[in-house]
Amino acid sequence: MTLDMDNVEVFDTGVKGRGLRTTKDLCAGEVVLAEPSFAAVVFDSLSQQVCHSCFRRQANLHRCAQCKFAHYCDRTCQTACWDEHKQECGAIKKNGKAPNENVRLAARVLWRIQKDTGIVSDSQLTSVDQLEDHVADMPADNLKELKIDVHNFLDYCPNTRHGVEYISHIFGIINCNGFTLSDQRGQQAVGVGLFPNLCLVNHDCWPNCAVILNHGKVELRALGKIAENEELTVGYVDFLNVSTDRQRALKHQYHFDCTCKSCSKNLKDDLMMAAKETEGNKPSDELVKEVQELSLECLAKVEAARTAGDFHEVVKLCRECLDKQKPVLADTHLYQLRMLSAASEVLSYLKFFSEAAEYSRRMVEGYMKLYHPNNAQLGMATMRAGVTHWHAGLIEVGHGMICKAYAILMITHGPNHSITKDLESMRMQTEMEQRIFKQNECVYHSMREAALQNKSMGMMAEAVSVEDNVKALFHKQ
């Protein structure tokens, strides 16, 4: 994909400073802009599991023979990354170890500025060093961390020509503008990069665009129709928090007060903290408060147990908490949705698919009342719920959810993204299985049991002729 910047232009928004707006009408799913990183690095914790060039998670990565830190899919990825890695390679060899990802990213940014200046192509709308750093707005703890990073940077690059003030400026830019990179399946954050054009897009809690990493570039994609001259916005934080919590997070990380419509009017806050209503009756305020406090305590315990790998304890805690939440909290209450998410995820991992399917269904139904209809996280959650129902043998509900997820991700990710391609394969697979189910439920369940028990699908296929390609059934399971 070429960097076509004819769709956008920089303009002065007033209070928010610079922003990007469209120069033409856009449709849902249209790529507004695509941009490679100015510089990017893999997280320290995943340095041996993720390719340092294409950011794909791979088994048996090849290690750089010189620094023994960077890992690559193959010689092609290593060669493609050498121009970025060569100075890093020498610095790591000289120091004997690699510094943290912040220092490594700052070094890569400064090396590229030194080599190419802060603008590397005609399509780049702003110089890297003109981005906001907000160093002056940092609280004492953050300033202390910044000073430690600068100190470590000077140990890592002792011959740098840049002064402490400029190095601090670059660290501030990374802190405010760094974009988290995900793996090829969009399932895990694997690194962080700097994308100058993307940095010009301002925040809105109910944005009109989504940002997706696709084949090494970030894509800004329209979530719906966007009129000519309309400002482009993305969500810096997850919408699934009440407005005061979102504002607090934005102030802490990005140093601005969010005054978007969702925050100024507290939109959907009532749903996110609602009590359950049954035939016009609601539980008392005291009971709601008690269950909310219990939920927060339980969510902390769940996270601790999950971190420790004690998944059966996670299930036990979730079940107990959900039983207490169900008669008191509404199906859109944040604490119940978070508990449903944890429960469905861990139960799926443990292969308790039927129970996981019920929790995931409730979770998605709540999400659909809160999220933008084309929200990427809604699409991913619906996809996971669909797969869980599929594995539970609930083929009709599973296929329906997979189709809904596919419609969302076609807009947020586009047809060429690996996630969308995987989802298309699942959609076709479940569609075929659903046809068999509708024609003969007994045959369908017999074949499913055979597949799950690793019996010969060839033998099963001889007994039925519902589909010519029946041998391919359940290959995903």
Short mmCIF file of C-alpha atoms in Angstrom, two decimals:
data_model
loop_
_atom_site.label_atom_id
_atom_site.label_comp_id
_atom_site.label_asym_id
_atom_site.label_seq_id
_atom_site.Cartn_x
_atom_site.Cartn_y
_atom_site.Cartn_z
CA MET A 1 0.00 0.00 0.00
CA THR A 2 1.38 3.40 -0.95
CA LEU A 3 1.28 6.30 1.44
CA ASP A 4 -1.56 8.26 -0.15
CA MET A 5 -2.08 11.34 2.01
CA ASP A 6 -4.56 13.04 -0.34
CA ASN A 7 -7.41 12.08 2.02
CA VAL A 8 -6.21 14.25 4.91
CA GLU A 9 -4.77 17.61 5.84
CA VAL A 10 -3.41 19.19 9.01
CA PHE A 11 -5.48 21.97 10.54
CA ASP A 12 -5.66 24.03 13.73
CA THR A 13 -8.44 22.68 15.96
CA GLY A 14 -8.13 25.53 18.45
CA VAL A 15 -8.07 24.21 22.02
CA LYS A 16 -6.71 20.78 21.02
CA GLY A 17 -3.93 22.20 18.83
CA ARG A 18 -3.16 20.51 15.54
CA GLY A 19 -5.41 17.79 14.16
CA LEU A 20 -6.21 15.94 10.95
CA ARG A 21 -9.37 16.33 8.89
CA THR A 22 -10.63 14.76 5.70
CA THR A 23 -10.40 16.39 2.31
CA LYS A 24 -13.24 14.27 0.88
CA ASP A 25 -16.23 12.19 1.96
CA LEU A 26 -15.23 8.77 3.33
CA CYS A 27 -17.14 5.51 3.62
CA ALA A 28 -17.15 2.94 6.44
CA GLY A 29 -14.07 0.72 6.23
CA GLU A 30 -12.14 3.07 3.93
CA VAL A 31 -8.42 3.43 4.68
CA VAL A 32 -7.88 7.09 5.52
CA LEU A 33 -4.10 6.79 5.77
CA ALA A 34 -1.46 4.09 6.15
CA GLU A 35 1.95 4.69 7.66
CA PRO A 36 5.08 2.65 8.50
CA SER A 37 6.77 3.33 11.82
CA PHE A 38 9.46 5.99 12.11
CA ALA A 39 11.01 3.61 14.64
CA ALA A 40 9.72 0.61 16.61
CA VAL A 41 10.97 -2.02 19.06
CA VAL A 42 9.79 -5.31 20.55
CA PHE A 43 8.95 -5.38 24.27
CA ASP A 44 11.75 -6.67 26.52
CA SER A 45 9.62 -9.54 27.81
CA LEU A 46 8.96 -10.86 24.28
CA SER A 47 12.36 -10.22 22.69
CA GLN A 48 12.93 -13.94 22.00
CA GLN A 49 9.36 -14.73 20.87
CA VAL A 50 8.62 -11.92 18.40
CA CYS A 51 10.45 -11.00 15.19
CA HIS A 52 12.23 -7.65 15.62
CA SER A 53 11.49 -6.79 11.99
CA CYS A 54 7.88 -7.78 11.19
CA PHE A 55 6.61 -8.15 14.83
CA ARG A 56 5.12 -11.58 14.17
CA ARG A 57 5.09 -14.16 16.97
CA GLN A 58 7.02 -17.16 15.70
CA ALA A 59 8.52 -20.39 17.02
CA ASN A 60 12.25 -21.02 16.52
CA LEU A 61 13.29 -17.48 15.68
CA HIS A 62 16.86 -16.91 14.46
CA ARG A 63 19.06 -14.90 16.82
CA CYS A 64 21.40 -12.15 15.67
CA ALA A 65 24.87 -13.73 15.90
CA GLN A 66 26.47 -10.42 16.85
CA CYS A 67 24.39 -8.94 19.70
CA LYS A 68 22.54 -12.18 20.56
CA PHE A 69 19.52 -10.06 21.52
CA ALA A 70 17.51 -9.40 18.35
CA HIS A 71 15.54 -12.31 16.86
CA TYR A 72 14.12 -12.69 13.35
CA CYS A 73 11.82 -14.98 11.36
CA ASP A 74 14.52 -15.61 8.76
CA ARG A 75 17.32 -14.01 6.79
CA THR A 76 14.83 -11.89 4.83
CA CYS A 77 13.51 -10.19 7.98
CA GLN A 78 17.03 -9.77 9.36
CA THR A 79 18.24 -8.13 6.16
CA ALA A 80 15.21 -5.85 5.99
CA CYS A 81 15.86 -4.67 9.55
CA TRP A 82 19.63 -4.31 9.35
CA ASP A 83 19.63 -0.60 8.56
CA GLU A 84 17.73 0.03 11.81
CA HIS A 85 19.50 -2.62 13.85
CA LYS A 86 23.18 -2.09 12.98
CA GLN A 87 23.84 0.75 15.43
CA GLU A 88 21.69 -0.95 18.06
CA CYS A 89 23.65 -4.16 17.49
CA GLY A 90 26.98 -2.46 18.11
CA ALA A 91 25.70 -0.65 21.22
CA ILE A 92 24.32 -3.86 22.74
CA LYS A 93 27.56 -5.74 22.04
CA LYS A 94 29.60 -2.98 23.65
CA ASN A 95 27.37 -2.77 26.74
CA GLY A 96 26.98 -6.51 27.12
CA LYS A 97 23.17 -6.29 27.41
CA ALA A 98 20.19 -4.50 25.94
CA PRO A 99 18.48 -1.65 27.84
CA ASN A 100 14.69 -1.45 28.29
CA GLU A 101 12.35 -0.83 25.36
CA ASN A 102 12.01 2.91 26.11
CA VAL A 103 15.77 3.43 25.84
CA ARG A 104 16.03 1.23 22.75
CA LEU A 105 13.20 3.11 21.04
CA ALA A 106 14.64 6.52 21.94
CA ALA A 107 18.00 5.42 20.52
CA ARG A 108 16.41 4.24 17.27
CA VAL A 109 14.49 7.52 16.96
CA LEU A 110 17.62 9.61 17.51
CA TRP A 111 19.75 7.52 15.16
CA ARG A 112 17.15 7.95 12.44
CA ILE A 113 16.82 11.69 13.05
CA GLN A 114 20.61 11.93 12.81
CA LYS A 115 20.60 9.95 9.55
CA ASP A 116 17.43 11.17 7.82
CA THR A 117 16.31 14.19 9.92
CA GLY A 118 12.88 14.11 11.55
CA ILE A 119 11.03 13.85 8.22
CA VAL A 120 11.75 10.76 6.11
CA SER A 121 9.27 11.15 3.23
CA ASP A 122 7.11 13.71 1.42
CA SER A 123 4.02 12.02 2.88
CA GLN A 124 5.11 12.67 6.49
CA LEU A 125 3.04 15.60 7.73
CA THR A 126 5.13 16.59 10.73
CA SER A 127 8.67 16.24 11.97
CA VAL A 128 9.15 13.82 14.88
CA ASP A 129 10.81 16.42 17.09
CA GLN A 130 7.84 18.79 16.60
CA LEU A 131 5.51 16.39 18.41
CA GLU A 132 4.33 17.26 21.91
CA ASP A 133 6.42 15.91 24.81
CA HIS A 134 4.54 17.28 27.88
CA VAL A 135 7.70 16.95 29.98
CA ALA A 136 6.74 20.12 31.84
CA ASP A 137 3.39 18.54 32.78
CA MET A 138 4.80 15.29 34.14
CA PRO A 139 4.23 14.46 37.82
CA ALA A 140 7.27 13.90 40.06
CA ASP A 141 7.23 10.09 39.75
CA ASN A 142 7.20 10.23 35.96
CA LEU A 143 10.00 12.79 35.92
CA LYS A 144 12.06 10.51 38.13
CA GLU A 145 11.55 7.62 35.68
CA LEU A 146 12.43 9.89 32.77
CA LYS A 147 15.71 10.90 34.43
CA ILE A 148 16.57 7.23 34.96
CA ASP A 149 15.85 6.51 31.29
CA VAL A 150 18.03 9.44 30.20
CA HIS A 151 20.84 8.19 32.45
CA ASN A 152 20.56 4.67 31.00
CA PHE A 153 20.44 6.12 27.49
CA LEU A 154 23.73 7.96 28.05
CA ASP A 155 25.33 4.71 29.27
CA TYR A 156 23.97 2.95 26.19
CA CYS A 157 24.99 5.71 23.73
CA PRO A 158 27.89 7.54 25.45
CA ASN A 159 29.03 9.19 22.21
CA THR A 160 25.72 10.82 21.37
CA ARG A 161 25.88 14.39 20.17
CA HIS A 162 22.52 15.24 21.75
CA GLY A 163 22.18 17.02 25.08
CA VAL A 164 20.13 15.91 28.07
CA GLU A 165 17.31 18.35 27.31
CA TYR A 166 16.81 17.07 23.76
CA ILE A 167 17.04 13.42 24.86
CA SER A 168 14.41 14.15 27.52
CA HIS A 169 12.27 15.72 24.80
CA ILE A 170 12.41 12.50 22.76
CA PHE A 171 11.49 10.37 25.79
CA GLY A 172 8.54 12.69 26.44
CA ILE A 173 7.40 12.30 22.83
CA ILE A 174 7.55 8.51 23.14
CA ASN A 175 5.63 8.61 26.42
CA CYS A 176 2.79 10.67 24.91
CA ASN A 177 2.77 9.40 21.33
CA GLY A 178 4.06 5.82 21.36
CA PHE A 179 1.65 3.38 19.70
CA THR A 180 1.39 -0.19 20.96
CA LEU A 181 2.01 -2.81 18.27
CA SER A 182 0.12 -6.10 18.31
CA ASP A 183 1.06 -9.49 16.91
CA GLN A 184 -0.23 -10.76 13.56
CA ARG A 185 -3.44 -12.05 15.15
CA GLY A 186 -4.13 -8.87 17.11
CA GLN A 187 -4.23 -10.93 20.31
CA GLN A 188 -1.25 -9.55 22.24
CA ALA A 189 0.71 -6.31 22.51
CA VAL A 190 4.26 -7.12 21.40
CA GLY A 191 6.03 -3.78 20.98
CA VAL A 192 5.85 -0.03 20.69
CA GLY A 193 6.49 2.34 17.79
CA LEU A 194 6.33 5.98 16.75
CA PHE A 195 4.08 6.98 13.82
CA PRO A 196 4.30 10.76 13.22
CA ASN A 197 1.18 11.19 11.07
CA LEU A 198 -0.93 9.09 13.42
CA CYS A 199 0.23 11.29 16.31
CA LEU A 200 -1.67 14.20 14.74
CA VAL A 201 -5.03 12.42 15.13
CA ASN A 202 -6.80 13.67 18.26
CA HIS A 203 -8.80 11.65 20.76
CA ASP A 204 -12.55 11.23 21.10
CA CYS A 205 -14.18 8.67 23.39
CA TRP A 206 -16.66 7.91 20.56
CA PRO A 207 -14.25 8.20 17.60
CA ASN A 208 -14.95 8.06 13.88
CA CYS A 209 -11.80 6.04 13.06
CA ALA A 210 -9.96 2.93 14.25
CA VAL A 211 -6.21 2.27 14.20
CA ILE A 212 -5.07 -1.20 13.11
CA LEU A 213 -1.60 -2.65 12.55
CA ASN A 214 -1.54 -4.46 9.21
CA HIS A 215 1.54 -5.91 7.53
CA GLY A 216 3.94 -3.67 9.43
CA LYS A 217 2.00 -0.42 8.88
CA VAL A 218 -0.69 1.28 10.91
CA GLU A 219 -3.94 1.93 9.07
CA LEU A 220 -6.44 4.60 10.04
CA ARG A 221 -9.82 3.25 8.95
CA ALA A 222 -13.20 5.04 8.91
CA LEU A 223 -15.79 3.47 11.24
CA GLY A 224 -18.70 5.02 9.35
CA LYS A 225 -19.43 7.80 6.88
CA ILE A 226 -17.17 10.82 7.44
CA ALA A 227 -17.98 14.09 5.71
CA GLU A 228 -15.43 16.27 3.93
CA ASN A 229 -13.58 18.63 6.32
CA GLU A 230 -14.68 16.60 9.38
CA GLU A 231 -11.98 16.07 12.03
CA LEU A 232 -10.59 12.53 12.27
CA THR A 233 -10.51 11.04 15.77
CA VAL A 234 -9.46 7.82 17.49
CA GLY A 235 -9.92 6.49 21.01
CA TYR A 236 -6.75 6.73 23.10
CA VAL A 237 -8.39 4.70 25.89
CA ASP A 238 -11.02 1.96 25.98
CA PHE A 239 -14.55 3.36 26.00
CA LEU A 240 -15.62 0.66 28.48
CA ASN A 241 -14.97 2.86 31.51
CA VAL A 242 -17.14 5.57 33.05
CA SER A 243 -16.35 9.07 31.83
CA THR A 244 -14.54 10.18 35.00
CA ASP A 245 -12.19 7.18 34.82
CA ARG A 246 -11.50 7.78 31.13
CA GLN A 247 -10.80 11.45 31.83
CA ARG A 248 -8.45 10.54 34.66
CA ALA A 249 -6.52 8.09 32.47
CA LEU A 250 -6.26 10.61 29.62
CA LYS A 251 -5.05 13.34 31.96
CA HIS A 252 -2.42 11.05 33.49
CA GLN A 253 -1.05 9.62 30.23
CA TYR A 254 -1.70 12.38 27.68
CA HIS A 255 -2.02 15.50 29.84
CA PHE A 256 -5.29 16.90 28.53
CA ASP A 257 -8.84 17.27 29.81
CA CYS A 258 -11.27 15.36 27.61
CA THR A 259 -14.35 17.43 26.78
CA CYS A 260 -15.81 15.17 24.10
CA LYS A 261 -19.57 14.68 23.96
CA SER A 262 -19.40 11.30 25.71
CA CYS A 263 -17.50 12.77 28.66
CA SER A 264 -19.25 16.15 28.91
CA LYS A 265 -22.68 14.48 28.88
CA ASN A 266 -21.60 11.32 30.77
CA LEU A 267 -23.09 9.22 27.99
CA LYS A 268 -23.71 5.56 28.89
CA ASP A 269 -22.30 6.02 32.41
CA ASP A 270 -25.73 5.11 33.75
CA LEU A 271 -25.68 1.81 31.83
CA MET A 272 -22.14 1.00 32.91
CA MET A 273 -23.04 1.32 36.59
CA ALA A 274 -26.72 0.28 36.43
CA ALA A 275 -28.54 -1.94 38.90
CA LYS A 276 -30.73 -4.78 37.66
CA GLU A 277 -34.40 -3.97 37.25
CA THR A 278 -36.97 -6.78 37.51
CA GLU A 279 -40.62 -5.96 36.83
CA GLY A 280 -40.00 -2.34 37.83
CA ASN A 281 -38.18 -3.22 41.05
CA LYS A 282 -34.53 -2.47 41.75
CA PRO A 283 -32.27 -3.63 44.59
CA SER A 284 -31.48 -1.14 47.35
CA ASP A 285 -28.60 1.30 46.97
CA GLU A 286 -26.91 -0.37 49.95
CA LEU A 287 -27.02 -3.81 48.30
CA VAL A 288 -25.73 -2.42 44.99
CA LYS A 289 -22.83 -0.72 46.78
CA GLU A 290 -22.03 -3.90 48.70
CA VAL A 291 -21.96 -6.04 45.52
CA GLN A 292 -19.86 -3.44 43.67
CA GLU A 293 -17.27 -3.41 46.46
CA LEU A 294 -17.23 -7.20 46.52
CA SER A 295 -16.79 -7.23 42.74
CA LEU A 296 -13.76 -4.95 42.86
CA GLU A 297 -12.14 -7.14 45.52
CA CYS A 298 -12.90 -10.25 43.50
CA LEU A 299 -11.56 -8.77 40.25
CA ALA A 300 -8.26 -8.08 42.01
CA LYS A 301 -8.14 -11.68 43.29
CA VAL A 302 -8.98 -13.01 39.81
CA GLU A 303 -6.14 -11.03 38.25
CA ALA A 304 -3.69 -12.30 40.90
CA ALA A 305 -4.79 -15.91 40.38
CA ARG A 306 -4.58 -15.57 36.60
CA THR A 307 -1.09 -14.08 36.83
CA ALA A 308 -0.06 -16.98 39.06
CA GLY A 309 -1.50 -19.47 36.54
CA ASP A 310 -4.04 -20.84 39.02
CA PHE A 311 -6.88 -21.04 36.50
CA HIS A 312 -9.15 -23.28 38.55
CA GLU A 313 -9.04 -20.66 41.31
CA VAL A 314 -9.98 -18.05 38.71
CA VAL A 315 -13.02 -20.11 37.71
CA LYS A 316 -14.06 -20.58 41.35
CA LEU A 317 -13.79 -16.85 42.09
CA CYS A 318 -15.68 -15.89 38.91
CA ARG A 319 -18.53 -18.29 39.54
CA GLU A 320 -18.98 -17.08 43.12
CA CYS A 321 -18.88 -13.42 42.14
CA LEU A 322 -21.18 -13.81 39.12
CA ASP A 323 -23.76 -15.57 41.28
CA LYS A 324 -23.81 -12.54 43.59
CA GLN A 325 -23.80 -10.02 40.72
CA LYS A 326 -26.54 -11.53 38.57
CA PRO A 327 -29.59 -10.54 40.70
CA VAL A 328 -28.15 -7.12 41.61
CA LEU A 329 -26.17 -5.62 38.70
CA ALA A 330 -27.52 -4.91 35.22
CA ASP A 331 -26.19 -6.86 32.24
CA THR A 332 -24.31 -3.71 31.15
CA HIS A 333 -22.57 -3.11 34.47
CA LEU A 334 -18.81 -2.83 33.99
CA TYR A 335 -17.88 -5.07 36.90
CA GLN A 336 -20.13 -7.87 35.70
CA LEU A 337 -18.82 -7.55 32.12
CA ARG A 338 -15.22 -7.74 33.36
CA MET A 339 -16.02 -10.83 35.39
CA LEU A 340 -17.82 -12.45 32.44
CA SER A 341 -14.80 -11.72 30.24
CA ALA A 342 -12.37 -13.34 32.69
CA ALA A 343 -14.64 -16.34 33.24
CA SER A 344 -15.27 -17.04 29.55
CA GLU A 345 -11.59 -16.65 28.66
CA VAL A 346 -10.31 -19.04 31.34
CA LEU A 347 -13.12 -21.58 30.91
CA SER A 348 -12.39 -21.70 27.16
CA TYR A 349 -8.71 -22.25 27.94
CA LEU A 350 -9.70 -25.12 30.24
CA LYS A 351 -12.05 -26.44 27.49
CA PHE A 352 -15.24 -26.04 29.53
CA PHE A 353 -16.87 -24.70 26.38
CA SER A 354 -20.54 -24.94 27.30
CA GLU A 355 -20.17 -22.80 30.43
CA ALA A 356 -17.75 -20.46 28.64
CA ALA A 357 -20.28 -20.01 25.83
CA GLU A 358 -23.01 -18.86 28.21
CA TYR A 359 -20.74 -16.30 29.87
CA SER A 360 -19.37 -15.06 26.53
CA ARG A 361 -22.91 -14.64 25.15
CA ARG A 362 -23.90 -12.47 28.13
CA MET A 363 -20.71 -10.47 27.78
CA VAL A 364 -21.23 -9.73 24.08
CA GLU A 365 -24.87 -8.77 24.66
CA GLY A 366 -23.68 -6.23 27.22
CA TYR A 367 -20.90 -4.95 24.95
CA MET A 368 -23.37 -4.38 22.10
CA LYS A 369 -25.34 -1.95 24.28
CA LEU A 370 -22.23 0.06 25.14
CA TYR A 371 -19.68 0.01 22.31
CA HIS A 372 -19.85 1.74 18.93
CA PRO A 373 -21.40 -0.84 16.54
CA ASN A 374 -18.15 -0.94 14.54
CA ASN A 375 -15.76 -1.02 17.50
CA ALA A 376 -12.79 -3.35 16.90
CA GLN A 377 -12.86 -4.69 20.47
CA LEU A 378 -16.55 -5.53 20.07
CA GLY A 379 -15.69 -7.39 16.86
CA MET A 380 -12.87 -9.35 18.51
CA ALA A 381 -15.03 -10.23 21.54
CA THR A 382 -17.87 -11.38 19.27
CA MET A 383 -15.43 -13.50 17.27
CA ARG A 384 -14.10 -15.21 20.42
CA ALA A 385 -17.65 -15.80 21.66
CA GLY A 386 -18.60 -17.30 18.29
CA VAL A 387 -15.65 -19.68 18.36
CA THR A 388 -16.51 -20.68 21.94
CA HIS A 389 -20.08 -21.53 20.90
CA TRP A 390 -18.73 -23.44 17.92
CA HIS A 391 -16.50 -25.54 20.16
CA ALA A 392 -19.44 -26.09 22.51
CA GLY A 393 -21.43 -27.62 19.63
CA LEU A 394 -23.84 -24.67 19.46
CA ILE A 395 -23.30 -24.29 15.74
CA GLU A 396 -26.21 -21.97 14.90
CA VAL A 397 -25.40 -19.37 17.58
CA GLY A 398 -21.67 -19.75 16.88
CA HIS A 399 -22.09 -19.18 13.15
CA GLY A 400 -24.32 -16.15 13.78
CA MET A 401 -21.73 -14.56 16.07
CA ILE A 402 -18.89 -15.29 13.66
CA CYS A 403 -20.88 -13.59 10.86
CA LYS A 404 -21.50 -10.54 13.06
CA ALA A 405 -17.81 -10.37 13.98
CA TYR A 406 -16.84 -10.67 10.32
CA ALA A 407 -19.06 -7.71 9.39
CA ILE A 408 -17.41 -5.56 12.07
CA LEU A 409 -13.82 -6.59 11.34
CA MET A 410 -14.26 -6.06 7.60
CA ILE A 411 -14.68 -2.38 8.53
CA THR A 412 -12.12 -2.10 11.33
CA HIS A 413 -9.42 -4.40 9.90
CA GLY A 414 -10.25 -4.74 6.20
CA PRO A 415 -10.34 -7.85 3.98
CA ASN A 416 -6.55 -8.30 3.76
CA HIS A 417 -5.80 -8.47 7.49
CA SER A 418 -4.78 -11.91 8.77
CA ILE A 419 -7.51 -11.82 11.45
CA THR A 420 -10.21 -11.14 8.85
CA LYS A 421 -8.88 -13.89 6.61
CA ASP A 422 -8.96 -16.36 9.51
CA LEU A 423 -12.48 -15.25 10.33
CA GLU A 424 -13.59 -15.71 6.72
CA SER A 425 -12.34 -19.30 6.84
CA MET A 426 -14.24 -19.88 10.08
CA ARG A 427 -17.37 -18.31 8.61
CA MET A 428 -17.27 -20.66 5.62
CA GLN A 429 -16.55 -23.65 7.86
CA THR A 430 -19.40 -22.96 10.27
CA GLU A 431 -21.76 -22.22 7.38
CA MET A 432 -21.10 -25.67 5.96
CA GLU A 433 -21.50 -27.30 9.36
CA GLN A 434 -24.75 -25.43 9.94
CA ARG A 435 -26.18 -26.81 6.68
CA ILE A 436 -25.42 -30.32 7.85
CA PHE A 437 -26.93 -29.57 11.26
CA LYS A 438 -30.18 -28.33 9.70
CA GLN A 439 -30.45 -31.38 7.43
CA ASN A 440 -29.70 -33.99 10.07
CA GLU A 441 -28.90 -33.09 13.68
CA CYS A 442 -28.04 -36.67 14.62
CA VAL A 443 -25.49 -36.94 11.82
CA TYR A 444 -24.00 -33.59 12.75
CA HIS A 445 -23.55 -34.47 16.43
CA SER A 446 -22.21 -37.95 15.58
CA MET A 447 -19.62 -36.42 13.28
CA ARG A 448 -18.74 -33.81 15.85
CA GLU A 449 -18.19 -36.44 18.54
CA ALA A 450 -16.08 -38.46 16.13
CA ALA A 451 -13.95 -35.45 15.34
CA LEU A 452 -13.49 -34.53 19.00
CA GLN A 453 -12.52 -38.13 19.81
CA ASN A 454 -10.06 -38.20 16.88
CA LYS A 455 -11.95 -40.95 15.08
CA SER A 456 -11.54 -41.45 11.36
CA MET A 457 -13.53 -38.81 9.53
CA GLY A 458 -13.24 -40.93 6.38
CA MET A 459 -15.27 -43.70 7.98
CA MET A 460 -17.88 -41.19 9.12
CA ALA A 461 -18.08 -39.69 5.64
CA GLU A 462 -18.92 -43.05 4.10
CA ALA A 463 -22.07 -43.19 6.23
CA VAL A 464 -23.46 -39.86 5.07
CA SER A 465 -23.57 -37.88 1.85
CA VAL A 466 -24.89 -34.58 3.12
CA GLU A 467 -21.80 -32.67 1.90
CA ASP A 468 -19.16 -33.65 -0.63
CA ASN A 469 -16.39 -32.14 1.48
CA VAL A 470 -17.58 -33.49 4.80
CA LYS A 471 -14.11 -34.82 5.61
CA ALA A 472 -12.99 -31.24 6.20
CA LEU A 473 -15.41 -30.77 9.10
CA PHE A 474 -14.09 -29.61 12.45
CA HIS A 475 -10.50 -29.22 11.25
CA LYS A 476 -10.32 -26.02 13.30
CA GLN A 477 -11.27 -27.74 16.53
#
